[in-house]
XYZ file of C-alpha atoms in Angstrom:
411
model
C 139.841 90.476 151.693
C 138.647 90.704 155.290
C 140.610 92.629 157.917
C 142.114 90.866 160.947
C 140.170 91.239 164.169
C 142.798 93.476 165.795
C 142.385 95.973 162.965
C 138.586 95.820 163.120
C 138.822 96.507 166.853
C 141.215 99.415 166.303
C 138.889 101.040 163.784
C 135.894 100.554 166.042
C 137.753 102.115 168.964
C 138.702 105.118 166.838
C 135.062 105.698 165.908
C 133.802 105.267 169.470
C 136.311 107.511 171.218
C 136.247 110.544 168.943
C 133.405 112.652 167.604
C 135.531 113.880 164.699
C 134.703 117.535 165.328
C 136.216 119.709 162.616
C 138.890 122.197 163.711
C 138.441 125.931 163.333
C 140.629 128.397 161.479
C 140.666 130.331 164.762
C 143.064 127.683 166.103
C 146.678 128.705 165.567
C 147.672 125.529 163.734
C 144.762 126.030 161.311
C 145.068 129.795 160.908
C 144.869 130.979 157.275
C 143.702 127.489 156.213
C 140.575 126.521 154.273
C 139.458 123.959 156.834
C 136.139 125.798 157.223
C 135.309 124.724 153.658
C 135.766 121.010 154.396
C 132.413 119.219 154.318
C 133.042 115.506 154.756
C 129.390 114.680 154.101
C 129.862 115.385 150.390
C 132.486 112.629 150.046
C 131.789 108.880 150.089
C 134.356 106.826 152.022
C 135.824 104.153 149.746
C 135.001 100.702 151.105
C 135.211 98.540 147.966
C 138.636 97.432 146.838
C 139.887 98.684 143.480
C 141.768 96.229 141.282
C 144.446 96.507 138.632
C 147.417 98.824 138.236
C 146.530 102.129 136.539
C 148.458 102.820 133.352
C 149.721 106.071 134.854
C 151.260 104.209 137.791
C 152.966 101.719 135.473
C 154.440 104.570 133.436
C 155.689 106.287 136.583
C 157.415 103.160 137.823
C 159.038 102.662 134.432
C 160.396 106.220 134.460
C 161.982 105.802 137.902
C 164.578 103.303 136.707
C 166.046 100.623 138.948
C 164.052 100.018 142.124
C 164.519 97.532 144.945
C 160.778 97.289 145.442
C 157.490 98.950 144.630
C 153.897 99.163 145.814
C 150.892 100.499 143.920
C 147.917 101.707 145.944
C 144.672 102.483 144.115
C 141.915 104.319 145.981
C 143.376 103.140 149.265
C 143.814 99.469 148.306
C 147.143 97.771 147.594
C 146.814 96.372 144.066
C 150.436 95.333 143.409
C 153.737 94.953 145.232
C 157.165 93.530 144.514
C 160.552 93.259 146.217
C 163.936 91.933 145.166
C 164.347 88.336 146.347
C 167.730 89.050 147.935
C 166.192 91.716 150.170
C 163.248 89.533 151.061
C 165.715 86.871 152.213
C 167.255 89.456 154.566
C 163.881 90.164 156.163
C 162.965 93.323 154.258
C 159.230 93.678 153.662
C 157.342 95.929 151.236
C 153.595 95.505 150.811
C 150.225 95.497 152.527
C 150.598 96.365 156.197
C 148.330 93.621 157.525
C 150.473 90.949 155.838
C 153.748 92.374 157.125
C 155.923 91.380 160.074
C 154.569 92.417 163.475
C 151.795 94.342 161.747
C 149.720 94.999 164.842
C 152.662 96.572 166.653
C 153.807 98.550 163.601
C 150.631 100.561 163.147
C 150.366 103.625 165.344
C 153.714 103.236 167.113
C 154.802 106.674 165.925
C 151.565 108.501 165.166
C 148.964 106.587 167.188
C 145.799 108.317 165.967
C 147.702 111.129 164.297
C 148.249 114.733 165.378
C 144.704 115.967 164.716
C 141.179 114.899 163.806
C 142.184 113.956 160.262
C 144.730 111.488 161.607
C 142.006 109.901 163.703
C 139.705 109.789 160.693
C 142.489 107.958 158.893
C 142.787 105.504 161.783
C 139.087 104.741 161.540
C 138.736 104.600 157.763
C 141.921 103.509 155.967
C 141.273 100.554 153.683
C 144.780 99.113 153.339
C 148.001 100.283 154.883
C 151.448 99.997 153.318
C 154.400 98.785 155.377
C 158.066 99.202 154.487
C 160.167 97.290 157.023
C 163.978 97.220 156.897
C 165.585 95.090 159.646
C 168.620 96.118 161.653
C 171.881 96.266 159.736
C 170.348 95.962 156.252
C 171.209 98.467 153.518
C 168.784 98.768 150.607
C 170.868 100.021 147.693
C 168.168 101.067 145.205
C 165.073 103.066 146.143
C 161.660 101.673 147.030
C 158.722 103.413 145.327
C 155.122 103.714 146.455
C 152.584 105.045 143.954
C 149.363 106.204 145.619
C 146.726 106.772 142.933
C 143.155 108.117 143.190
C 140.649 107.733 140.351
C 137.182 107.495 141.946
C 135.321 110.794 141.802
C 133.379 111.945 144.849
C 135.414 109.691 147.120
C 137.068 110.122 150.506
C 140.291 108.110 150.706
C 142.542 107.645 153.728
C 145.959 106.244 152.683
C 148.233 104.932 155.450
C 151.988 104.347 155.191
C 154.336 103.017 157.875
C 158.110 102.920 157.316
C 160.211 101.184 159.970
C 164.006 101.390 159.704
C 165.975 99.179 162.081
C 169.182 99.985 163.925
C 172.030 100.799 161.502
C 169.777 100.110 158.496
C 169.616 102.371 155.431
C 166.862 102.905 152.844
C 165.480 105.467 150.391
C 161.736 105.619 149.765
C 159.705 107.590 147.213
C 156.040 108.175 148.079
C 154.248 109.539 144.995
C 150.717 110.944 145.318
C 148.892 111.222 141.992
C 145.369 111.105 140.637
C 143.155 111.198 137.607
C 141.184 114.393 136.959
C 138.558 113.642 139.602
C 137.131 115.498 142.581
C 138.113 113.709 145.783
C 139.075 114.223 149.419
C 142.289 112.496 150.500
C 143.817 112.402 153.975
C 147.064 110.397 154.148
C 148.851 109.576 157.393
C 152.543 108.645 157.185
C 154.557 107.193 160.076
C 158.363 107.232 159.838
C 160.230 105.262 162.519
C 164.046 105.397 162.583
C 165.847 103.244 165.149
C 169.342 103.800 166.581
C 171.858 104.841 163.901
C 169.292 104.054 161.203
C 169.099 106.180 158.046
C 165.883 106.928 156.184
C 165.707 109.183 153.135
C 162.046 109.785 152.312
C 160.776 111.769 149.328
C 157.116 112.663 148.887
C 155.678 114.115 145.681
C 152.143 115.526 145.773
C 150.856 115.831 142.210
C 147.146 115.188 142.663
C 144.694 116.614 140.154
C 143.348 120.178 140.401
C 140.013 119.117 141.952
C 141.471 117.114 144.825
C 141.533 118.315 148.412
C 144.315 116.713 150.430
C 145.019 117.099 154.147
C 148.095 115.022 154.987
C 150.081 114.297 158.140
C 153.639 112.989 158.382
C 154.874 111.995 161.837
C 158.420 110.788 162.462
C 160.381 109.405 165.402
C 164.188 109.341 165.337
C 166.194 107.572 168.046
C 169.859 107.805 169.097
C 172.208 108.767 166.237
C 169.492 108.070 163.674
C 169.068 110.304 160.621
C 165.861 111.195 158.820
C 165.953 113.146 155.571
C 162.415 113.999 154.455
C 161.744 116.057 151.332
C 158.406 117.106 149.851
C 157.303 118.506 146.498
C 153.852 120.101 146.720
C 152.498 120.964 143.296
C 148.995 119.559 142.919
C 145.529 119.830 144.498
C 143.006 122.615 144.839
C 143.835 122.682 148.551
C 146.922 120.739 149.583
C 148.010 120.682 153.220
C 150.975 118.878 154.747
C 151.640 118.764 158.473
C 155.116 117.481 159.373
C 156.013 116.479 162.936
C 159.657 115.459 163.486
C 160.324 114.008 166.942
C 164.029 113.765 167.810
C 163.916 111.484 170.834
C 167.439 110.056 171.166
C 170.847 111.641 171.728
C 172.472 112.539 168.429
C 169.283 112.175 166.363
C 169.071 114.266 163.178
C 166.102 115.448 161.130
C 166.601 117.179 157.767
C 163.348 118.558 156.335
C 162.918 120.270 152.972
C 160.213 121.154 150.484
C 159.495 122.846 147.189
C 156.028 124.072 146.287
C 154.518 126.041 143.425
C 150.974 127.387 143.460
C 149.100 128.561 140.368
C 145.517 129.503 139.554
C 143.459 129.531 142.755
C 145.425 126.812 144.562
C 146.162 126.913 148.277
C 149.267 125.076 149.502
C 149.494 124.853 153.287
C 152.470 123.642 155.360
C 152.819 123.268 159.131
C 156.063 121.928 160.594
C 157.154 120.918 164.093
C 160.806 120.226 164.931
C 160.744 118.759 168.429
C 164.075 118.328 170.219
C 163.563 116.122 173.270
C 167.106 114.756 173.744
C 170.649 116.175 173.973
C 172.890 116.811 170.961
C 170.060 116.585 168.435
C 170.096 118.369 165.089
C 167.434 119.602 162.700
C 167.633 121.672 159.548
C 164.548 122.810 157.646
C 164.473 124.525 154.245
C 161.115 125.136 152.513
C 161.078 127.095 149.247
C 157.909 128.077 147.413
C 156.505 130.195 144.623
C 152.969 131.487 144.121
C 151.462 132.868 140.933
C 147.995 133.736 139.692
C 145.578 134.017 142.619
C 147.220 131.178 144.521
C 148.070 131.212 148.209
C 150.702 129.523 150.340
C 150.917 129.213 154.097
C 153.937 128.190 156.106
C 153.991 128.081 159.900
C 156.783 126.310 161.716
C 157.808 125.678 165.288
C 161.129 124.580 166.733
C 160.652 123.373 170.299
C 163.688 122.547 172.434
C 162.975 120.782 175.727
C 164.937 121.526 178.890
C 166.915 118.258 178.638
C 167.918 118.860 175.000
C 171.243 120.584 175.620
C 173.590 120.822 172.651
C 170.728 121.169 170.179
C 171.328 122.655 166.727
C 168.074 123.654 165.025
C 167.504 125.803 161.954
C 164.362 126.772 160.058
C 164.233 128.702 156.775
C 161.266 129.502 154.535
C 161.750 131.414 151.262
C 158.887 132.488 148.985
C 158.661 134.066 145.541
C 155.520 136.090 144.830
C 155.072 135.985 141.066
C 151.897 138.033 140.621
C 150.196 140.948 142.345
C 147.213 138.748 143.231
C 149.192 135.864 144.743
C 149.681 135.699 148.521
C 152.195 133.976 150.793
C 152.192 133.816 154.589
C 155.307 132.761 156.510
C 155.407 132.439 160.303
C 158.440 130.707 161.876
C 158.582 130.263 165.660
C 160.974 129.137 168.415
C 160.295 127.742 171.893
C 163.514 127.080 173.810
C 163.525 125.689 177.342
C 167.292 125.368 177.889
C 170.643 127.048 177.301
C 173.578 125.681 175.282
C 171.706 125.562 171.978
C 172.127 126.999 168.488
C 168.771 127.869 166.949
C 167.649 130.262 164.236
C 164.727 130.907 161.954
C 164.300 133.056 158.861
C 161.615 133.757 156.303
C 161.207 135.918 153.207
C 158.349 136.760 150.857
C 159.093 138.847 147.788
C 159.162 139.108 143.990
C 161.849 137.848 141.662
C 165.088 139.744 142.297
C 165.255 142.628 139.803
C 169.056 142.622 139.865
C 169.116 138.985 138.770
C 166.672 139.781 135.961
C 168.768 142.784 134.873
C 171.948 140.685 134.899
C 170.426 138.137 132.506
C 168.839 140.845 130.332
C 172.231 142.532 129.997
C 173.492 139.294 128.471
C 170.739 139.154 125.888
C 168.212 136.989 127.709
C 164.607 138.181 127.173
C 162.831 139.286 130.346
C 160.249 136.493 130.338
C 162.903 133.809 129.893
C 165.113 135.442 132.524
C 162.321 135.316 135.101
C 161.585 131.716 134.190
C 165.241 130.713 134.630
C 165.395 132.432 138.012
C 162.245 130.714 139.279
C 163.404 127.292 138.076
C 166.835 127.838 139.619
C 165.257 128.951 142.892
C 164.217 125.351 143.559
C 167.550 123.723 142.654
C 168.951 123.953 146.180
C 166.246 121.581 147.411
C 165.879 119.375 144.339
C 169.606 118.619 144.209
C 169.236 116.897 147.588
C 165.941 115.109 146.878
C 166.251 111.541 148.217
C 165.382 109.776 144.944
C 167.314 111.363 142.091
C 165.303 109.729 139.294
C 162.185 111.561 140.517
C 163.788 114.993 140.132
C 163.293 115.293 136.325
C 159.598 114.506 136.841
C 159.296 117.206 139.508
C 161.202 119.669 137.323
C 158.895 118.894 134.385
C 155.852 119.640 136.549
C 157.412 122.962 137.563
C 158.105 123.731 133.887
C 154.435 123.070 133.061
C 153.430 125.687 135.596
C 155.928 128.142 134.166
C 154.653 127.403 130.641
C 151.154 128.356 131.787
C 152.479 131.744 132.899
C 152.939 133.053 136.408
C 149.861 135.276 136.182
C 147.497 132.390 135.426
């Protein structure tokens, strides 16, 4: 399938205007990262279209129960999509971006070329994009699921997802990132666009294989009285990075951001968040909770920025970490930049072991120490998982956490 000329021109412009110089870990936003180990020359950009739905993707969709629509992306190419007829008749679209409504003006509206060089690499190299478009006033009752699957070893894949939610529309979307046991480099770019009084609940699960490197960006724009709820589960990859930029651009806009993550072995899980308040009476609430065992590492750095015109802002940022072994490491750096008065802002972070008093309490009631610690770690994530946008995905996330606990926190 050939690309339309406007997309060919966009890709060509991205290549011509940027040299794709790799960032340095000396830069604040890349501090503590493993970006110095990224060598793009060892990965072959996927240019041929994969076909067929992987069995793993079919099983995932089956386990998610009733869905309004679904898309399967394999190695960057859309291989299947479906949508309830009643929603299609209302103007809802779920499928390949280039075939969607107003495709040219949907791509890049929020992220343009992305927040860094990897976003621009995505702009130049994505094979297919996925578009979820919900027109003004439409409520989508059941979730929409996107399964993004990688199974070509040695590949570089650049998935692209655009979700556009019209004024007073409402939708829940699950974006599942999985893979076979292959070595690959993946750099997704997600654009979330919420119009006036629109409501988008977006859940992302990163469960790539242990030899995948993923550097992802999620950029959102929320207009007047719109609400974005974005939740992430980061469990897979050798190195898994997620940058989240939430732009609150209209009066009364709200952004709720949350994540759970669990590192084992020699994994590195890396999170950078930006809560940008550019309009009055905007609200954001961030809660990221993680655990690290074995020799794994986690990084969290976050910034709340309140512009001078954003009076009446309420912004909160919390990062909690459990350190489950002596050789694990967690870094947590929250930040505030406030340019006006009449705001309520706070940030908090903790890094520490499992609470000994909680362990003692369970032991005193006959629970063995190992099981007590396991129960505490599993319960640590409940606060986030209970609010995950797609409830049928939660047992799958919990099962993945249980697998890591089964392996032992020191492994």
